[in-house]
XYZ file of C-alpha atoms in Angstrom:
76
model
C -7.010 -17.127 -16.769
C -8.812 -14.185 -18.282
C -7.681 -12.125 -21.250
C -9.387 -8.883 -22.171
C -8.998 -7.551 -25.701
C -10.344 -4.203 -26.820
C -10.515 -3.208 -30.461
C -12.581 -1.201 -32.882
C -11.320 -3.207 -35.854
C -13.958 -5.844 -36.687
C -11.612 -7.752 -39.026
C -9.008 -8.223 -36.315
C -11.647 -9.325 -33.851
C -13.026 -11.836 -36.345
C -9.556 -13.349 -36.791
C -9.001 -13.550 -33.041
C -12.418 -15.166 -32.522
C -11.717 -17.695 -35.289
C -8.387 -18.606 -33.692
C -9.982 -18.878 -30.259
C -12.639 -21.225 -31.664
C -9.918 -23.468 -33.178
C -8.162 -23.562 -29.797
C -11.408 -24.352 -27.932
C -11.193 -21.152 -25.905
C -14.365 -19.821 -24.324
C -15.265 -16.380 -25.656
C -17.428 -13.799 -23.900
C -18.125 -10.760 -26.005
C -19.183 -7.634 -24.160
C -20.182 -4.533 -26.041
C -19.039 -1.652 -23.918
C -20.124 1.739 -25.072
C -17.337 4.192 -24.440
C -19.130 7.329 -23.417
C -16.568 10.046 -22.916
C -18.910 12.299 -20.950
C -19.449 9.564 -18.343
C -15.688 9.269 -17.861
C -15.305 13.032 -17.599
C -18.132 13.260 -15.050
C -16.612 10.481 -12.945
C -13.185 12.109 -13.096
C -14.665 15.442 -11.984
C -16.545 13.797 -9.109
C -13.318 12.185 -7.891
C -11.273 15.363 -8.223
C -13.911 17.526 -6.512
C -14.591 15.141 -3.629
C -14.970 16.866 -0.283
C -15.470 14.907 2.915
C -18.527 15.825 4.952
C -16.738 15.380 8.283
C -13.246 16.165 9.483
C -10.541 13.546 9.428
C -10.426 11.121 12.335
C -6.635 11.361 12.264
C -6.482 15.063 13.191
C -3.083 16.531 12.395
C -0.779 13.872 10.947
C 2.458 15.739 11.643
C 1.491 16.320 15.277
C 0.650 12.639 15.695
C 3.997 11.678 14.180
C 5.891 14.008 16.510
C 4.051 12.599 19.534
C 4.801 9.039 18.490
C 8.493 9.741 18.056
C 8.970 12.024 21.065
C 9.614 9.263 23.600
C 12.331 7.517 21.603
C 15.948 7.904 22.552
C 18.053 8.360 19.493
C 21.603 6.918 19.545
C 23.279 9.899 17.895
C 22.352 12.606 20.423
């Protein structure tokens, strides 16, 4: 099992690490720099994504109508 804890409070982290050591839990500390501009750039890239080719599905509503056209419905 993996548990991820994120905190900016060094005192709280020290207490959690001390408890984990008493319980013989393996600790991996990763310093992740939270760069807000990287997140904003990634968000903008996702929101502004434009496909270079047209969709292979063509018109979804037309496909749906074609798929359902040959069915006999019981309430007609």
